[in-house]
PDB file of C-alpha atoms in Angstrom:
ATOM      1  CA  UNK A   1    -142.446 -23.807-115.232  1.00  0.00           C
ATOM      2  CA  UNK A   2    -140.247 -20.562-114.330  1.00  0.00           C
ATOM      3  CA  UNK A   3    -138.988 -20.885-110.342  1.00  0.00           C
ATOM      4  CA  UNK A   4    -138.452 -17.381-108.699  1.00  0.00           C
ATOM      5  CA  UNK A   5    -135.319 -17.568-106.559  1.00  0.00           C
ATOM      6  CA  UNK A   6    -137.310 -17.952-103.498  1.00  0.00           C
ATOM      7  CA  UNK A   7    -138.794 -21.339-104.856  1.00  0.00           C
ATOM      8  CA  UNK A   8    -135.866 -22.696-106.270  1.00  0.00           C
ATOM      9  CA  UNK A   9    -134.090 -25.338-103.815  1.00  0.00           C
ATOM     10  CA  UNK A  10    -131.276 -24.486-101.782  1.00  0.00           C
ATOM     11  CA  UNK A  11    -128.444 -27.516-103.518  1.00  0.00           C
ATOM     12  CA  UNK A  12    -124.810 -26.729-102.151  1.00  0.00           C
ATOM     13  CA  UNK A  13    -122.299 -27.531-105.048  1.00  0.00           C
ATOM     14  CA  UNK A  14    -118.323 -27.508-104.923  1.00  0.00           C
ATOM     15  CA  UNK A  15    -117.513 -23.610-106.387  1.00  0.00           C
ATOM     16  CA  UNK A  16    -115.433 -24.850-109.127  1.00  0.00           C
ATOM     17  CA  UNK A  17    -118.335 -26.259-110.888  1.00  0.00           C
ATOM     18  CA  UNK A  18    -120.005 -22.735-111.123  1.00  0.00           C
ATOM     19  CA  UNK A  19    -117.064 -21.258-112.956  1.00  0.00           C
ATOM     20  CA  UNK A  20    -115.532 -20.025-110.014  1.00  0.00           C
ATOM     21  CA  UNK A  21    -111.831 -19.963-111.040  1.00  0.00           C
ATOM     22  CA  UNK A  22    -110.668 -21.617-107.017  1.00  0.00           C
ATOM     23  CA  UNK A  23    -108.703 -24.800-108.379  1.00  0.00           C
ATOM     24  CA  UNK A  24    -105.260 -24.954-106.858  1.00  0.00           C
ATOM     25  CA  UNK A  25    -104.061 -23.778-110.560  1.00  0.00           C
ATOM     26  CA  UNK A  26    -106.551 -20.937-110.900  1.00  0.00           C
ATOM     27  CA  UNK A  27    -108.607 -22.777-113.328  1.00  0.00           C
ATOM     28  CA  UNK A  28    -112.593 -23.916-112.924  1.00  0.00           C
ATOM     29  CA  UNK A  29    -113.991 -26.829-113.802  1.00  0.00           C
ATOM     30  CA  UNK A  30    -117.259 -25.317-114.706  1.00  0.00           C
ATOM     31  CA  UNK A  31    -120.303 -27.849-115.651  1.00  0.00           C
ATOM     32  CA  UNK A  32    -123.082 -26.459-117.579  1.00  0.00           C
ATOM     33  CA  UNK A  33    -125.357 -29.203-116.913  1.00  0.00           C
ATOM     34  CA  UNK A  34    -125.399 -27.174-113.496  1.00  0.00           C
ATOM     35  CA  UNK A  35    -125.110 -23.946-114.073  1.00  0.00           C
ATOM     36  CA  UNK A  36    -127.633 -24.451-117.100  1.00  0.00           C
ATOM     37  CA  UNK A  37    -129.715 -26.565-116.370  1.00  0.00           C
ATOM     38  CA  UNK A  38    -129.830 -27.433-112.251  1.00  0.00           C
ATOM     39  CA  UNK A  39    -130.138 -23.680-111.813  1.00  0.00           C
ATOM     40  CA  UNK A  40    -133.487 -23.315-113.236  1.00  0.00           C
ATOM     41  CA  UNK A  41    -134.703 -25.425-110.426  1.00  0.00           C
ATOM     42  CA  UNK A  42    -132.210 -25.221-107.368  1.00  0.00           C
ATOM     43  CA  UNK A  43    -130.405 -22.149-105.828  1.00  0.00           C
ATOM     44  CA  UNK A  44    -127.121 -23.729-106.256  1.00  0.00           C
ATOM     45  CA  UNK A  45    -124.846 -22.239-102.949  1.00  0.00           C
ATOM     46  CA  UNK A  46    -121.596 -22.256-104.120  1.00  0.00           C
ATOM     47  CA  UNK A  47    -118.805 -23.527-101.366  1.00  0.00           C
ATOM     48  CA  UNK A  48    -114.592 -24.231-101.772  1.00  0.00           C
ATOM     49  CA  UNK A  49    -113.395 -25.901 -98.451  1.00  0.00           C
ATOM     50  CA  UNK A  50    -109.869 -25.542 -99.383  1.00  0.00           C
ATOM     51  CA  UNK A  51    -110.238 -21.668-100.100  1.00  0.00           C
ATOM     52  CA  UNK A  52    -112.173 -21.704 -97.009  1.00  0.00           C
ATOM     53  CA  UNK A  53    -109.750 -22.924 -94.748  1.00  0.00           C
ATOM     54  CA  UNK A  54    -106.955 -20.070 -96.282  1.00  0.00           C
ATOM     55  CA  UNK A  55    -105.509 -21.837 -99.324  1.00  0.00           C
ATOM     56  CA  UNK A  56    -104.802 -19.247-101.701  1.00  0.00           C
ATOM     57  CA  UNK A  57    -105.654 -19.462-105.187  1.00  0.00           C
ATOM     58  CA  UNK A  58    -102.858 -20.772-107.278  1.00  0.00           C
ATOM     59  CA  UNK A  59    -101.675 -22.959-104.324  1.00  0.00           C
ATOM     60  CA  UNK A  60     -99.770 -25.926-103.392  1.00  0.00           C
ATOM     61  CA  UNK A  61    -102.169 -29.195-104.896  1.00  0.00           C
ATOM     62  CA  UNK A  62    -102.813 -31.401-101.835  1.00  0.00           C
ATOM     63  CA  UNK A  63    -103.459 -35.664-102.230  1.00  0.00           C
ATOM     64  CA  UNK A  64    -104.694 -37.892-100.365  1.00  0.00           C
ATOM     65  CA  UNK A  65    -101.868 -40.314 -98.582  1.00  0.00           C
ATOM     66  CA  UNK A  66    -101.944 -43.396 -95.934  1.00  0.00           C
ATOM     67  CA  UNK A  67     -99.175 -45.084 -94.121  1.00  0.00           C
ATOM     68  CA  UNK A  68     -99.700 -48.597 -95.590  1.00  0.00           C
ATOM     69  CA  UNK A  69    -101.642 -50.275 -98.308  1.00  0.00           C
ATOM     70  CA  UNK A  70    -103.696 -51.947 -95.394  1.00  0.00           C
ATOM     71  CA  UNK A  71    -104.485 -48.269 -93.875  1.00  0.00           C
ATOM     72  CA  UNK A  72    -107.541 -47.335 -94.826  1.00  0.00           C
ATOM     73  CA  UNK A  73    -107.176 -43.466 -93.134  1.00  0.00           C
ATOM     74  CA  UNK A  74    -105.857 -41.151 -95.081  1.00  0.00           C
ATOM     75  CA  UNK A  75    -104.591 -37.504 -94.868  1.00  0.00           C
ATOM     76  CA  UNK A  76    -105.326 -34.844 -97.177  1.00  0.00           C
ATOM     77  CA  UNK A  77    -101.395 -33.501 -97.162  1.00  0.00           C
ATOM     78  CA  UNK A  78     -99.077 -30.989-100.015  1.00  0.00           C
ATOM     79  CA  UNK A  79     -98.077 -32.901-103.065  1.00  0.00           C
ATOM     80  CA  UNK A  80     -94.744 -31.047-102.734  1.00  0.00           C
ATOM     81  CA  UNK A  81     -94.412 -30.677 -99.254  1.00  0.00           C
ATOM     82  CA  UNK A  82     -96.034 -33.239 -97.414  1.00  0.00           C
ATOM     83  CA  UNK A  83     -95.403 -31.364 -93.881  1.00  0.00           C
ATOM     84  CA  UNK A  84     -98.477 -29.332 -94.855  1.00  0.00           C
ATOM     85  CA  UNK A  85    -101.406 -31.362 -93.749  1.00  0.00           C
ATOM     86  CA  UNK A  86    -104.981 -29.651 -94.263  1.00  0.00           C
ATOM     87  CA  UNK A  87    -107.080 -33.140 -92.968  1.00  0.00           C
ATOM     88  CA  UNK A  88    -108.070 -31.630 -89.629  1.00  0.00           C
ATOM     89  CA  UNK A  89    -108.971 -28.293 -91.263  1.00  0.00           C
ATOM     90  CA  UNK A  90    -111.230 -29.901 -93.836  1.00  0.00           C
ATOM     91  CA  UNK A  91    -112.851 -32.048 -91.626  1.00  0.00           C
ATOM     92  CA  UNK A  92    -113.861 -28.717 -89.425  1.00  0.00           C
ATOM     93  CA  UNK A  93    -114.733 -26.608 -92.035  1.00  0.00           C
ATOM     94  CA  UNK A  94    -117.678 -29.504 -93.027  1.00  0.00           C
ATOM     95  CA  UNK A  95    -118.578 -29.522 -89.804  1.00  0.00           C
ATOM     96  CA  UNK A  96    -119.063 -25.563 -89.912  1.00  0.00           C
ATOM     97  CA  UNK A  97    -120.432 -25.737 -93.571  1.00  0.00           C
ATOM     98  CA  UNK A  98    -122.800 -28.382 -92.076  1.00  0.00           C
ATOM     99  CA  UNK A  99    -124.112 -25.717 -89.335  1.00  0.00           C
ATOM    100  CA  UNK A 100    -124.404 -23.186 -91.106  1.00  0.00           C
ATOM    101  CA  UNK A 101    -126.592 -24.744 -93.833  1.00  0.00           C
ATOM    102  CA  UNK A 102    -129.076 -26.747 -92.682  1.00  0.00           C
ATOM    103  CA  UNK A 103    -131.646 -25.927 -95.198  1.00  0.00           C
ATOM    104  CA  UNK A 104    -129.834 -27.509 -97.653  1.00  0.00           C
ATOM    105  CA  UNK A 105    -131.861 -30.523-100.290  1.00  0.00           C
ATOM    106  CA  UNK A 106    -128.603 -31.810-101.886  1.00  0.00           C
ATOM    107  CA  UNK A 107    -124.885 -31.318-102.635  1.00  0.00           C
ATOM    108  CA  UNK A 108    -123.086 -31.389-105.774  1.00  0.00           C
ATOM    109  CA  UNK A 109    -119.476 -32.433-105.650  1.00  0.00           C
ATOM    110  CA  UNK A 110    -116.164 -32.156-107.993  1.00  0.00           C
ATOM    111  CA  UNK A 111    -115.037 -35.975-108.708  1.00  0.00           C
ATOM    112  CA  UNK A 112    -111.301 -36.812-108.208  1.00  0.00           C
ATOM    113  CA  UNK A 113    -110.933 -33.907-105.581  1.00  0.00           C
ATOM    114  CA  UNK A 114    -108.854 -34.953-102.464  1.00  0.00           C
ATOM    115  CA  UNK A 115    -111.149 -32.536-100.523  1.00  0.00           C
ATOM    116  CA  UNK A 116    -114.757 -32.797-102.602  1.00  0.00           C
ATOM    117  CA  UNK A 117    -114.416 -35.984-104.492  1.00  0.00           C
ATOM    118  CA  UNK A 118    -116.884 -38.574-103.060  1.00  0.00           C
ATOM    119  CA  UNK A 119    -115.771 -41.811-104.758  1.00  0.00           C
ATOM    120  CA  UNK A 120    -112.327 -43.015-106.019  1.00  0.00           C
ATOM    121  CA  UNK A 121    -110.072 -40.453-105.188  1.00  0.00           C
ATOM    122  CA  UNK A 122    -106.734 -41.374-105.699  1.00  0.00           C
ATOM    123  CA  UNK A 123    -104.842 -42.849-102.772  1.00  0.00           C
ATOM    124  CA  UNK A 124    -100.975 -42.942-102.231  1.00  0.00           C
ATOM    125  CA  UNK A 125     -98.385 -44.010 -99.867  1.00  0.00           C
ATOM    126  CA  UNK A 126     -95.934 -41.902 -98.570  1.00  0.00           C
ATOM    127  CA  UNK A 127     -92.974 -42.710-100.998  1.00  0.00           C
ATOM    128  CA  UNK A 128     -95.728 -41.693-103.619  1.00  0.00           C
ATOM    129  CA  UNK A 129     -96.976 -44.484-105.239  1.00  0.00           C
ATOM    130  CA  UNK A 130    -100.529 -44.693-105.827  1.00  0.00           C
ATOM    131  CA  UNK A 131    -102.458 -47.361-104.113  1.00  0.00           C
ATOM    132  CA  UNK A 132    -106.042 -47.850-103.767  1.00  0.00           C
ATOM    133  CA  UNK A 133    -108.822 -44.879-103.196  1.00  0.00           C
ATOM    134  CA  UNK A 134    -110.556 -43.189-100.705  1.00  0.00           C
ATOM    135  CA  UNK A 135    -113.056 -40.039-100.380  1.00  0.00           C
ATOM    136  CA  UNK A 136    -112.481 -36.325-100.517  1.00  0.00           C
ATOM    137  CA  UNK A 137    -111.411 -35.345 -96.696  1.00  0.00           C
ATOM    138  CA  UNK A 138    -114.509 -32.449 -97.145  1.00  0.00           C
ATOM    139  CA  UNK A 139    -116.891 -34.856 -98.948  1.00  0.00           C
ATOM    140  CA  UNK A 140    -116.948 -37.846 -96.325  1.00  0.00           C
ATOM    141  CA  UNK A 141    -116.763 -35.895 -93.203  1.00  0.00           C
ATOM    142  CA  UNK A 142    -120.050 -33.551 -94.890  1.00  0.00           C
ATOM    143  CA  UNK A 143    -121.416 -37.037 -95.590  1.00  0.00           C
ATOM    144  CA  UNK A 144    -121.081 -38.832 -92.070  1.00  0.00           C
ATOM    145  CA  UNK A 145    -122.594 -35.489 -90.507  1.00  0.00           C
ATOM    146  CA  UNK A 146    -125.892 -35.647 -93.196  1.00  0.00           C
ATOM    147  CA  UNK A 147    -126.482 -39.431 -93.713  1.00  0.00           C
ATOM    148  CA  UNK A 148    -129.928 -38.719 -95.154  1.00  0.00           C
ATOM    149  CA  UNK A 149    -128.933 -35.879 -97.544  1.00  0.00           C
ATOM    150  CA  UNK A 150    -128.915 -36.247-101.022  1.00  0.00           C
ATOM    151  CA  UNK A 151    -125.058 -35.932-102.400  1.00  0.00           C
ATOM    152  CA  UNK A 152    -123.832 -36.521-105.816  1.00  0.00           C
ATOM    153  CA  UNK A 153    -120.401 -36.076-107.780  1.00  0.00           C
ATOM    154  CA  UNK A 154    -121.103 -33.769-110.872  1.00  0.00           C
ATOM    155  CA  UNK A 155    -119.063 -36.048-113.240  1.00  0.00           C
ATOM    156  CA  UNK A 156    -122.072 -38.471-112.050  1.00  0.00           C
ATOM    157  CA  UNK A 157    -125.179 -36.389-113.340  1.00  0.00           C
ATOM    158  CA  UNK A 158    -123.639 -37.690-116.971  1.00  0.00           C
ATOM    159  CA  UNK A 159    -125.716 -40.717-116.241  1.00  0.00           C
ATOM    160  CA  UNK A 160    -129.312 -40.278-116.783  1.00  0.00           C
ATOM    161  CA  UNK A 161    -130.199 -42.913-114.399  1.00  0.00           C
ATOM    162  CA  UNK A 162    -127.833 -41.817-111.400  1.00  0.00           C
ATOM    163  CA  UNK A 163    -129.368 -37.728-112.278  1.00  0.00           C
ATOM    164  CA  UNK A 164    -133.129 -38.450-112.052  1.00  0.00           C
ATOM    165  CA  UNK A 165    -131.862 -40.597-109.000  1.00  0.00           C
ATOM    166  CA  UNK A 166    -130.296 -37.295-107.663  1.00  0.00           C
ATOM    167  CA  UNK A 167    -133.233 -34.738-108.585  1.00  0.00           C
ATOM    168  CA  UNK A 168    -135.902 -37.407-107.220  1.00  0.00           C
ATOM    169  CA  UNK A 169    -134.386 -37.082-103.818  1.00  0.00           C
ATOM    170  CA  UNK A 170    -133.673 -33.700-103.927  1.00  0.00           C
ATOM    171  CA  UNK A 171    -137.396 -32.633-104.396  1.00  0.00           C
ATOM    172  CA  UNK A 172    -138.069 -35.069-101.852  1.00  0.00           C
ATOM    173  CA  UNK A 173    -135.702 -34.069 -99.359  1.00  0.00           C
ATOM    174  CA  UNK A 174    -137.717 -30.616-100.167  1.00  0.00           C
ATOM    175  CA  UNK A 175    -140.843 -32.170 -99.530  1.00  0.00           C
ATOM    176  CA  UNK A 176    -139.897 -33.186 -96.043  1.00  0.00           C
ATOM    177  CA  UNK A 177    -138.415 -29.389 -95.338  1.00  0.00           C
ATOM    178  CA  UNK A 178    -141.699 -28.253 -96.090  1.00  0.00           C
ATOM    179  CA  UNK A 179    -144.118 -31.246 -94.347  1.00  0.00           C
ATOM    180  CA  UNK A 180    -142.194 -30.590 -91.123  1.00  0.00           C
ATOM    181  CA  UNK A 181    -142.735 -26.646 -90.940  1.00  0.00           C
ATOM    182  CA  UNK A 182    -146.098 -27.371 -89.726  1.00  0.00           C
ATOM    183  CA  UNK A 183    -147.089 -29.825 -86.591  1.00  0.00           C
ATOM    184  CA  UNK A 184    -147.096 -33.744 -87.550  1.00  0.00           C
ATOM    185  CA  UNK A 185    -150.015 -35.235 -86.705  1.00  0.00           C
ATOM    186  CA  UNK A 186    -150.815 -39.037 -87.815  1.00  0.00           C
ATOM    187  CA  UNK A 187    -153.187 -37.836 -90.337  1.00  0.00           C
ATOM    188  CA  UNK A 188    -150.541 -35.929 -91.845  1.00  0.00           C
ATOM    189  CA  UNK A 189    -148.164 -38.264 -92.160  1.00  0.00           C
ATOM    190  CA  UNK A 190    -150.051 -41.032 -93.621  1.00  0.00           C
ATOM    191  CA  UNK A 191    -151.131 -38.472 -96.375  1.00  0.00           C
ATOM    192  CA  UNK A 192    -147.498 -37.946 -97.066  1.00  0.00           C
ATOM    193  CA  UNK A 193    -147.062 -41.706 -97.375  1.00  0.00           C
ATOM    194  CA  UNK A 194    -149.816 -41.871 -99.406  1.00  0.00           C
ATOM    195  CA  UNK A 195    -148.075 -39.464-101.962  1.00  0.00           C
ATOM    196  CA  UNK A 196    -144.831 -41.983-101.446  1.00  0.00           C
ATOM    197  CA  UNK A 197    -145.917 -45.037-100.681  1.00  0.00           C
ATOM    198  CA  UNK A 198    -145.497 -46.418-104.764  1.00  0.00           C
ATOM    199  CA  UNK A 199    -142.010 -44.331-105.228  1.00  0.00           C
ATOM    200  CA  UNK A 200    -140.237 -46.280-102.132  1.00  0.00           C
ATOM    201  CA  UNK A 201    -141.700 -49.707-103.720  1.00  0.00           C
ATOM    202  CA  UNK A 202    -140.402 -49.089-106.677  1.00  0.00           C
ATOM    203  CA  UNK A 203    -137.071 -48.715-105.233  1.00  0.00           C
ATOM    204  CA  UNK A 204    -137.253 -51.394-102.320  1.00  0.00           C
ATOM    205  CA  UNK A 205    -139.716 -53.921-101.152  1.00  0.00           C
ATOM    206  CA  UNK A 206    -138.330 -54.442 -98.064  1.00  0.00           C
ATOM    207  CA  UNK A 207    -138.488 -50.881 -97.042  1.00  0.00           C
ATOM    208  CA  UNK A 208    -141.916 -50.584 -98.413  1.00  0.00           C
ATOM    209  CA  UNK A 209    -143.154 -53.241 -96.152  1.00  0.00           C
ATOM    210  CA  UNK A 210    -141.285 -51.636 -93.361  1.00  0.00           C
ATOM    211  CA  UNK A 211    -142.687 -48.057 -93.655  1.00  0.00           C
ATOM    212  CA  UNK A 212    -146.356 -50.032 -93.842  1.00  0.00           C
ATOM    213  CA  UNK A 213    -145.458 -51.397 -90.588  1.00  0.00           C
ATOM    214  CA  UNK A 214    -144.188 -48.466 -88.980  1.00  0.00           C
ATOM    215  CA  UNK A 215    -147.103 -46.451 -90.144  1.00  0.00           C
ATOM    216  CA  UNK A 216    -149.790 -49.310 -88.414  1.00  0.00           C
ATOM    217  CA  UNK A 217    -149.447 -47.882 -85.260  1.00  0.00           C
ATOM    218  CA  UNK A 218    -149.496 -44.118 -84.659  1.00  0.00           C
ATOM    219  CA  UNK A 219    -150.157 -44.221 -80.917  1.00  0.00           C
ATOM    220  CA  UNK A 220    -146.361 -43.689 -79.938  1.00  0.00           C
ATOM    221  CA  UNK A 221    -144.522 -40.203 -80.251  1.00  0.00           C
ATOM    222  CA  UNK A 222    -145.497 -39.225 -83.858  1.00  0.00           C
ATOM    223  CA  UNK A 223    -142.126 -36.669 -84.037  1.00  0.00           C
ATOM    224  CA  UNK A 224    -139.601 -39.879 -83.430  1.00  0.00           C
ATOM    225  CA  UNK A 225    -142.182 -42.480 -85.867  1.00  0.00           C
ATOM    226  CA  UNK A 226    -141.704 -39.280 -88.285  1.00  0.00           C
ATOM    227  CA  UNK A 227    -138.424 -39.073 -88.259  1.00  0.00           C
ATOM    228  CA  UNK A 228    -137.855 -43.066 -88.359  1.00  0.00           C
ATOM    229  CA  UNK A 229    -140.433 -42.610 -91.598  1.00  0.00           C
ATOM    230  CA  UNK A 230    -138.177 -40.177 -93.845  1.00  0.00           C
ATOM    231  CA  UNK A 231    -134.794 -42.271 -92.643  1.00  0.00           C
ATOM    232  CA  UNK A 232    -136.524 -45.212 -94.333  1.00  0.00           C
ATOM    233  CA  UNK A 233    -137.958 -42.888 -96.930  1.00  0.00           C
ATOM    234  CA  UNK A 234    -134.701 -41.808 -97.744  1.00  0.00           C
ATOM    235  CA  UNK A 235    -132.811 -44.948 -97.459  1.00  0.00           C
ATOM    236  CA  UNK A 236    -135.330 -46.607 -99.890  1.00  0.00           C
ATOM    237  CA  UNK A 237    -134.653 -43.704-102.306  1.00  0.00           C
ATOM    238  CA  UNK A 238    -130.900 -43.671-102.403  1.00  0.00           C
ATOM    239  CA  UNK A 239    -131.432 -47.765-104.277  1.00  0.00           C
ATOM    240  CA  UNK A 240    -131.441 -46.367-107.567  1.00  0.00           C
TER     241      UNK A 240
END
């Protein structure tokens, strides 16, 4: 099946990724698994916090660094000159990237970034040895703000298990978008469970006997029992 661009689902993805040449050396990182393949299906929205918040392109490289080994916050501060801190800025420009893009059914991240990396980013202390990891300043702070959104590093989608994982949540997430553009009634939303119901067992029992419950009684406010529905929905779907 051929998507137009107005079908195709919005996915935000870290720029590098698309070819974009925004690295701190000038270089991309390019994956043609997404730009390939992903793009015949999603409109992938192409976003580079650290050019965002006025990094220039060669630039400084920034790491992530904590006080002690037993610290577990970190800063996202220059390799070279570790009086330039950009945690505060990251944080607030996935807070405005958050905003400003609502509409978007996943997120694609570059692995091993201090600002876009989700997991095991390198950690280090400030005398420079490496100890432990942490999350991309960007990544975690998009994260805690959209707890239900599907997110995935690109070095990740390698793994045929973790990328059907990905896309199945994705079109899901989609799903949702479009269930909620028109008013929820009960009868709605059980036929929406009804196209769901064997996808969430599959991937928990627990939460399969816990939508059934929440589902028995459609006498309270259907919006809030809706929106408790895709949390679990969602939850359920992030087991791989």
């Amino acid at each position: 099946m051929v998507y137009s661009s107005d079908d195709k689902i919005p996915v935000g993805i870290s720029a590098c990724l698309t070819g974009q040449a925004v690295r701190f050396n000038g270089s991309h990182k390019r994956s043609r698994f997404c730009t390939d393949v992903l793009s015949e299906y999603f409109n992938l929205r192409p976003m580079c916090p650290e050019v965002a918040i006025g990094m220039g392109t060669p630039r400084e490289p920034i790491r992530l660094v904590s006080d002690t080994p037993a610290d577990e916050s970190v800063r996202a501060v220059g390799v070279d000159s570790p009086d330039i801190d950009v945690t505060d800025d990251l944080r607030s420009e996935a807070v405005k990237v958050s905003d400003l893009n609502q509409d978007l059914c996943g997120f694609i991240f570059m692995q091993k970034s201090p600002s876009c990396g989700l997991f095991g980013v390198k950690r280090y202390l400030k005398n420079g040895h490496p100890e432990g990891k942490a999350s991309g300043i960007f990544a975690s702070e998009f994260a805690r703000l959209n707890p239900l959104l599907p997110i995935e590093e690109a070095g990740r989608l390698n793994d045929a298990a973790l990328r059907e994982n990905f896309m199945v949540r994705v079109f899901t997430y989609r799903d949702w978008q479009l269930f909620t553009q028109t008013t929820v009634t009960p009868a709605r939303l059980i036929d929406f469970h009804s196209r769901y119901k064997y996808l969430i067992m599959a991937h928990s029992t627990v939460l399969y006997k816990d939508a059934g419950r929440l589902l028995s009684d459609l006498s309270g406010d259907i919006n809030q029992i809706a929106d408790e529905y895709f949390a679990l929905l969602m939850t359920a779907l992030a087991k791989p």
